Amino acid sequence: SKDLLGIRELTVEEINLILDTATPMKDILKRKIKKVPTLRGRTIVTFFYEPSTRTRSSFDLAAKYLSADTIAISPSTSSVVKGESLKDTALTIEAMGANIIIIRHSAAGSPHLLAKTVRASVINAGDGTHEHPTQALLDMYTIREKKGTLKGLKVAILGDILHSRVARSNIWGLTKMGAEVRVTGPATLMPAEIEKLGVKVYMSVEEALEGVDVINVLRIQLERQQQGLFPSIREYARLFGLNKQRLALARPDALVLHPGPMNRGVEIAPEIADGTQSVIVEQVTNGVAIRMALLYLLSGEEDSNEITG
Ligand code: CP
């Protein structure tokens, strides 16, 4: 496909191809080779309508490690503030020679609209509460790297499922790859009919964590709460936060993931975030490798054998 719009649209084979391609990319990062010439002459534009630390900078670094040229457009300092539409902005960016446009937007479906408008490849870097496909890919890569497989694993997703594009992309990806996915959190932050996505819903956090191989802890998205958070932050930490006692219910070798940014002491206790079972920092490194793999695959360079041998 020309674009990466969501995990929902990907086949198991496509997911495996992306994860497999990320491994030689990670080797490039580990060997501290600063640059390979694979994407020389390509132009990659990041276009983020919402804040980001990890996703934007890792796409930027991924592009630079592959020798592409990069431009970052910020709506607040662009002609978006003068009322230019998303479509006209995208056509303008493309007319300047962009080959890949990476977009984050608060409106679900905006990357899909863009993909229909431009010939350039479009990558969804998070659209509203809908999908965050590159996060799910790096999460799956991190789990597969540590556990050897995704098939048959029990994965609990804990927290604000309602507002989480990370949860939705993880659910679509992990269930396709044969994992058992459990979701848990406050009833007020659980979407109606979530079980239709093939997950088991647990109203008890303790029951959800019993015997799992992976716990993916979500951020409480204060910016997306419509009418104040219920439960309050303090109640949330006490009733739903991942602490030592709750972690002890999972398998002793269970992995702890968090997409970041973390609210330390709210959804996750600091000693768990920094503990031996946490792979949160590795997720960030793997995010660069996954984004290198995607830029490479979407550029149609996989026939060159330069990376994969
Ligand atoms: N995980 C994630 O999307 O982080 P950023 O919002 O910092 O990009």
GROMACS .gro file of C-alpha atoms and ligand atoms in nm:
model
  317
    1SER     CA    1   0.000   0.000   0.000
    2LYS     CA    2   0.102   0.363  -0.055
    3ASP     CA    3   0.018   0.467   0.303
    4LEU     CA    4   0.015   0.351   0.665
    5LEU     CA    5  -0.321   0.468   0.798
    6GLY     CA    6  -0.402   0.212   1.065
    7ILE     CA    7  -0.332  -0.135   1.201
    8ARG     CA    8  -0.689  -0.231   1.121
    9GLU     CA    9  -0.607  -0.221   0.748
   10LEU     CA   10  -0.289  -0.435   0.777
   11THR     CA   11  -0.263  -0.809   0.720
   12VAL     CA   12  -0.063  -1.041   0.946
   13GLU     CA   13   0.194  -1.072   0.665
   14GLU     CA   14   0.231  -0.694   0.638
   15ILE     CA   15   0.273  -0.661   1.016
   16ASN     CA   16   0.540  -0.935   1.013
   17LEU     CA   17   0.720  -0.765   0.722
   18ILE     CA   18   0.737  -0.434   0.910
   19LEU     CA   19   0.855  -0.602   1.234
   20ASP     CA   20   1.112  -0.813   1.046
   21THR     CA   21   1.244  -0.507   0.861
   22ALA     CA   22   1.288  -0.320   1.190
   23THR     CA   23   1.552  -0.569   1.309
   24PRO     CA   24   1.824  -0.474   1.055
   25MET     CA   25   1.729  -0.111   1.121
   26LYS     CA   26   1.790  -0.164   1.493
   27ASP     CA   27   2.129  -0.318   1.404
   28ILE     CA   28   2.216   0.005   1.222
   29LEU     CA   29   2.125   0.200   1.537
   30LYS     CA   30   2.322  -0.037   1.763
   31ARG     CA   31   2.632  -0.023   1.541
   32LYS     CA   32   2.610   0.356   1.579
   33ILE     CA   33   2.652   0.397   1.205
   34LYS     CA   34   2.531   0.752   1.180
   35LYS     CA   35   2.381   0.730   0.834
   36VAL     CA   36   2.309   0.490   0.550
   37PRO     CA   37   2.237   0.639   0.206
   38THR     CA   38   1.916   0.441   0.142
   39LEU     CA   39   1.671   0.732   0.122
   40ARG     CA   40   1.904   0.997  -0.019
   41GLY     CA   41   1.703   1.241  -0.232
   42ARG     CA   42   1.372   1.168  -0.057
   43THR     CA   43   1.187   1.441   0.131
   44ILE     CA   44   0.987   1.360   0.442
   45VAL     CA   45   0.756   1.612   0.607
   46THR     CA   46   0.624   1.590   0.963
   47PHE     CA   47   0.299   1.777   1.014
   48PHE     CA   48   0.180   1.760   1.375
   49TYR     CA   49  -0.139   1.939   1.482
   50GLU     CA   50  -0.103   1.791   1.833
   51PRO     CA   51   0.201   1.794   2.064
   52SER     CA   52   0.456   1.514   2.048
   53THR     CA   53   0.800   1.435   2.181
   54ARG     CA   54   0.863   1.070   2.088
   55THR     CA   55   0.673   1.021   1.762
   56ARG     CA   56   0.784   1.337   1.584
   57SER     CA   57   1.148   1.326   1.689
   58SER     CA   58   1.181   0.952   1.620
   59PHE     CA   59   1.039   0.994   1.268
   60ASP     CA   60   1.279   1.284   1.218
   61LEU     CA   61   1.577   1.080   1.341
   62ALA     CA   62   1.466   0.772   1.144
   63ALA     CA   63   1.455   0.980   0.825
   64LYS     CA   64   1.796   1.136   0.898
   65TYR     CA   65   1.959   0.795   0.969
   66LEU     CA   66   1.839   0.688   0.622
   67SER     CA   67   1.975   1.013   0.467
   68ALA     CA   68   1.637   1.160   0.371
   69ASP     CA   69   1.575   1.535   0.388
   70THR     CA   70   1.322   1.633   0.655
   71ILE     CA   71   1.101   1.933   0.716
   72ALA     CA   72   0.878   1.989   1.021
   73ILE     CA   73   0.566   2.201   0.976
   74SER     CA   74   0.396   2.329   1.290
   75PRO     CA   75   0.038   2.445   1.240
   76SER     CA   76   0.086   2.725   1.496
   77THR     CA   77   0.361   2.888   1.286
   78SER     CA   78   0.222   2.799   0.941
   79SER     CA   79  -0.060   2.939   0.727
   80VAL     CA   80  -0.299   2.702   0.906
   81VAL     CA   81  -0.345   2.992   1.152
   82LYS     CA   82  -0.466   3.204   0.856
   83GLY     CA   83  -0.735   2.946   0.786
   84GLU     CA   84  -0.569   2.728   0.521
   85SER     CA   85  -0.737   2.389   0.511
   86LEU     CA   86  -0.566   2.057   0.577
   87LYS     CA   87  -0.617   1.960   0.212
   88ASP     CA   88  -0.467   2.280   0.068
   89THR     CA   89  -0.177   2.262   0.313
   90ALA     CA   90  -0.107   1.904   0.208
   91LEU     CA   91  -0.123   1.986  -0.164
   92THR     CA   92   0.118   2.275  -0.102
   93ILE     CA   93   0.361   2.048   0.083
   94GLU     CA   94   0.340   1.789  -0.194
   95ALA     CA   95   0.395   2.052  -0.466
   96MET     CA   96   0.724   2.137  -0.293
   97GLY     CA   97   0.838   1.777  -0.343
   98ALA     CA   98   0.742   1.580  -0.033
   99ASN     CA   99   0.754   1.203  -0.083
  100ILE     CA  100   0.616   1.104   0.258
  101ILE     CA  101   0.387   1.312   0.482
  102ILE     CA  102   0.359   1.213   0.847
  103ILE     CA  103   0.054   1.360   1.017
  104ARG     CA  104  -0.084   1.380   1.371
  105HIS     CA  105  -0.426   1.538   1.404
  106SER     CA  106  -0.702   1.557   1.666
  107ALA     CA  107  -0.967   1.455   1.410
  108ALA     CA  108  -1.011   1.082   1.352
  109GLY     CA  109  -0.980   1.002   0.981
  110SER     CA  110  -0.772   1.306   0.879
  111PRO     CA  111  -0.477   1.092   0.754
  112HIS     CA  112  -0.726   0.894   0.542
  113LEU     CA  113  -0.856   1.218   0.388
  114LEU     CA  114  -0.502   1.331   0.319
  115ALA     CA  115  -0.407   0.997   0.161
  116LYS     CA  116  -0.688   1.039  -0.091
  117THR     CA  117  -0.576   1.395  -0.169
  118VAL     CA  118  -0.203   1.353  -0.232
  119ARG     CA  119   0.011   1.111  -0.432
  120ALA     CA  120   0.275   1.114  -0.158
  121SER     CA  121   0.269   0.838   0.104
  122VAL     CA  122   0.085   0.932   0.423
  123ILE     CA  123   0.169   0.792   0.767
  124ASN     CA  124  -0.078   0.827   1.053
  125ALA     CA  125   0.113   0.945   1.361
  126GLY     CA  126  -0.208   0.949   1.570
  127ASP     CA  127  -0.558   1.063   1.469
  128GLY     CA  128  -0.781   1.168   1.756
  129THR     CA  129  -0.891   0.869   1.964
  130HIS     CA  130  -0.887   0.643   1.656
  131GLU     CA  131  -0.543   0.489   1.579
  132HIS     CA  132  -0.172   0.528   1.651
  133PRO     CA  133  -0.036   0.253   1.427
  134THR     CA  134   0.337   0.317   1.466
  135GLN     CA  135   0.300   0.298   1.846
  136ALA     CA  136   0.129  -0.041   1.819
  137LEU     CA  137   0.400  -0.163   1.580
  138LEU     CA  138   0.678  -0.064   1.818
  139ASP     CA  139   0.488  -0.218   2.109
  140MET     CA  140   0.446  -0.545   1.918
  141TYR     CA  141   0.812  -0.535   1.813
  142THR     CA  142   0.923  -0.486   2.176
  143ILE     CA  143   0.705  -0.773   2.301
  144ARG     CA  144   0.810  -1.008   2.020
  145GLU     CA  145   1.177  -0.926   2.074
  146LYS     CA  146   1.154  -1.017   2.444
  147LYS     CA  147   0.910  -1.309   2.427
  148GLY     CA  148   0.999  -1.454   2.087
  149THR     CA  149   0.639  -1.449   1.965
  150LEU     CA  150   0.308  -1.270   2.007
  151LYS     CA  151   0.094  -1.577   1.949
  152GLY     CA  152  -0.069  -1.714   2.264
  153LEU     CA  153   0.056  -1.435   2.494
  154LYS     CA  154  -0.181  -1.281   2.747
  155VAL     CA  155  -0.164  -0.902   2.723
  156ALA     CA  156  -0.349  -0.668   2.961
  157ILE     CA  157  -0.414  -0.309   2.853
  158LEU     CA  158  -0.476  -0.101   3.165
  159GLY     CA  159  -0.624   0.246   3.191
  160ASP     CA  160  -0.806   0.506   2.986
  161ILE     CA  161  -0.923   0.281   2.703
  162LEU     CA  162  -1.197   0.526   2.596
  163HIS     CA  163  -0.964   0.802   2.478
  164SER     CA  164  -0.675   0.581   2.370
  165ARG     CA  165  -0.574   0.544   2.006
  166VAL     CA  166  -0.282   0.339   2.139
  167ALA     CA  167  -0.530   0.089   2.290
  168ARG     CA  168  -0.729   0.058   1.967
  169SER     CA  169  -0.422   0.004   1.748
  170ASN     CA  170  -0.276  -0.244   1.999
  171ILE     CA  171  -0.605  -0.435   2.014
  172TRP     CA  172  -0.628  -0.465   1.635
  173GLY     CA  173  -0.263  -0.566   1.606
  174LEU     CA  174  -0.229  -0.806   1.896
  175THR     CA  175  -0.553  -0.993   1.825
  176LYS     CA  176  -0.449  -1.033   1.458
  177MET     CA  177  -0.116  -1.173   1.574
  178GLY     CA  178  -0.285  -1.432   1.797
  179ALA     CA  179  -0.244  -1.278   2.144
  180GLU     CA  180  -0.520  -1.284   2.407
  181VAL     CA  181  -0.600  -0.922   2.487
  182ARG     CA  182  -0.761  -0.814   2.813
  183VAL     CA  183  -0.872  -0.456   2.880
  184THR     CA  184  -0.934  -0.305   3.222
  185GLY     CA  185  -0.977   0.034   3.386
  186PRO     CA  186  -1.250   0.257   3.528
  187ALA     CA  187  -1.598   0.187   3.388
  188THR     CA  188  -1.620   0.559   3.304
  189LEU     CA  189  -1.319   0.521   3.070
  190MET     CA  190  -1.429   0.196   2.901
  191PRO     CA  191  -1.589   0.231   2.555
  192ALA     CA  192  -1.927   0.070   2.497
  193GLU     CA  193  -1.911  -0.255   2.301
  194ILE     CA  194  -1.529  -0.276   2.321
  195GLU     CA  195  -1.563  -0.656   2.345
  196LYS     CA  196  -1.672  -0.649   1.978
  197LEU     CA  197  -1.303  -0.590   1.899
  198GLY     CA  198  -1.227  -0.939   2.029
  199VAL     CA  199  -1.097  -0.848   2.376
  200LYS     CA  200  -1.195  -0.966   2.722
  201VAL     CA  201  -1.323  -0.682   2.942
  202TYR     CA  202  -1.239  -0.697   3.314
  203MET     CA  203  -1.395  -0.458   3.563
  204SER     CA  204  -1.146  -0.583   3.825
  205VAL     CA  205  -0.787  -0.477   3.756
  206GLU     CA  206  -0.664  -0.757   3.982
  207GLU     CA  207  -0.845  -1.026   3.782
  208ALA     CA  208  -0.724  -0.876   3.454
  209LEU     CA  209  -0.358  -0.888   3.562
  210GLU     CA  210  -0.371  -1.247   3.692
  211GLY     CA  211  -0.110  -1.452   3.502
  212VAL     CA  212  -0.051  -1.208   3.213
  213ASP     CA  213   0.274  -1.196   3.010
  214VAL     CA  214   0.251  -0.825   2.931
  215ILE     CA  215   0.092  -0.518   3.091
  216ASN     CA  216   0.055  -0.215   2.866
  217VAL     CA  217  -0.022   0.083   3.090
  218LEU     CA  218  -0.198   0.378   2.930
  219ARG     CA  219  -0.168   0.744   3.011
  220ILE     CA  220  -0.463   0.920   3.169
  221GLN     CA  221  -0.544   1.172   2.896
  222LEU     CA  222  -0.639   1.475   3.099
  223GLU     CA  223  -0.660   1.686   2.782
  224ARG     CA  224  -0.938   1.467   2.640
  225GLN     CA  225  -1.160   1.443   2.952
  226GLN     CA  226  -1.496   1.599   2.867
  227GLN     CA  227  -1.635   1.671   3.217
  228GLY     CA  228  -1.362   1.633   3.476
  229LEU     CA  229  -1.202   1.300   3.553
  230PHE     CA  230  -1.392   1.042   3.747
  231PRO     CA  231  -1.234   0.887   3.940
  232SER     CA  232  -1.009   1.175   4.046
  233ILE     CA  233  -0.633   1.151   3.992
  234ARG     CA  234  -0.577   1.045   4.354
  235GLU     CA  235  -0.853   0.783   4.339
  236TYR     CA  236  -0.724   0.662   4.004
  237ALA     CA  237  -0.376   0.598   4.143
  238ARG     CA  238  -0.519   0.405   4.438
  239LEU     CA  239  -0.780   0.200   4.249
  240PHE     CA  240  -0.620   0.144   3.908
  241GLY     CA  241  -0.252   0.248   3.917
  242LEU     CA  242   0.009  -0.021   3.847
  243ASN     CA  243   0.196  -0.071   4.174
  244LYS     CA  244   0.410  -0.351   4.321
  245GLN     CA  245   0.112  -0.544   4.461
  246ARG     CA  246  -0.075  -0.542   4.130
  247LEU     CA  247   0.236  -0.626   3.926
  248ALA     CA  248   0.290  -0.931   4.150
  249LEU     CA  249  -0.035  -1.079   4.012
  250ALA     CA  250   0.114  -1.105   3.661
  251ARG     CA  251   0.369  -1.370   3.560
  252PRO     CA  252   0.706  -1.309   3.731
  253ASP     CA  253   0.862  -1.241   3.388
  254ALA     CA  254   0.581  -1.009   3.273
  255LEU     CA  255   0.685  -0.704   3.073
  256VAL     CA  256   0.561  -0.355   3.159
  257LEU     CA  257   0.504  -0.119   2.866
  258HIS     CA  258   0.390   0.243   2.858
  259PRO     CA  259   0.367   0.449   2.537
  260GLY     CA  260   0.466   0.772   2.719
  261PRO     CA  261   0.442   1.041   2.825
  262MET     CA  262   0.391   0.898   3.175
  263ASN     CA  263   0.200   1.046   3.465
  264ARG     CA  264   0.433   0.899   3.727
  265GLY     CA  265   0.254   0.815   4.049
  266VAL     CA  266  -0.085   0.814   3.874
  267GLU     CA  267  -0.120   0.527   3.626
  268ILE     CA  268   0.221   0.381   3.711
  269ALA     CA  269   0.430   0.386   4.029
  270PRO     CA  270   0.779   0.532   3.968
  271GLU     CA  271   0.952   0.217   4.100
  272ILE     CA  272   0.764   0.008   3.840
  273ALA     CA  273   0.841   0.252   3.558
  274ASP     CA  274   1.212   0.230   3.646
  275GLY     CA  275   1.204  -0.135   3.756
  276THR     CA  276   1.353  -0.450   3.603
  277GLN     CA  277   1.032  -0.553   3.425
  278SER     CA  278   0.989  -0.217   3.252
  279VAL     CA  279   1.078  -0.196   2.882
  280ILE     CA  280   0.964   0.165   2.847
  281VAL     CA  281   1.304   0.302   2.742
  282GLU     CA  282   1.355   0.017   2.492
  283GLN     CA  283   1.016   0.099   2.341
  284VAL     CA  284   1.152   0.441   2.250
  285THR     CA  285   1.462   0.296   2.078
  286ASN     CA  286   1.247   0.039   1.898
  287GLY     CA  287   1.025   0.326   1.785
  288VAL     CA  288   1.312   0.467   1.581
  289ALA     CA  289   1.379   0.124   1.423
  290ILE     CA  290   1.011   0.068   1.339
  291ARG     CA  291   0.985   0.415   1.181
  292MET     CA  292   1.304   0.355   0.979
  293ALA     CA  293   1.148   0.029   0.855
  294LEU     CA  294   0.828   0.205   0.753
  295LEU     CA  295   1.002   0.489   0.571
  296TYR     CA  296   1.213   0.233   0.389
  297LEU     CA  297   0.920   0.009   0.293
  298LEU     CA  298   0.697   0.299   0.185
  299SER     CA  299   0.977   0.441  -0.027
  300GLY     CA  300   0.977   0.120  -0.231
  301GLU     CA  301   1.345   0.064  -0.160
  302GLU     CA  302   1.310  -0.296  -0.042
  303ASP     CA  303   1.430  -0.431  -0.378
  304SER     CA  304   1.770  -0.267  -0.334
  305ASN     CA  305   1.885  -0.528  -0.074
  306GLU     CA  306   2.091  -0.255   0.085
  307ILE     CA  307   1.939  -0.306   0.431
  308THR     CA  308   1.797  -0.655   0.438
  309GLY     CA  309   2.079  -0.819   0.242
  310CP      N1  310   0.375   0.772   2.255
  310CP      C1  311   0.361   0.889   2.190
  310CP      O1  312   0.288   0.900   2.089
  310CP      O2  313   0.434   0.991   2.244
  310CP      P1  314   0.438   1.142   2.189
  310CP      O3  315   0.300   1.199   2.208
  310CP      O4  316   0.543   1.211   2.272
  310CP      O5  317   0.473   1.137   2.043
   0.00000   0.00000   0.00000
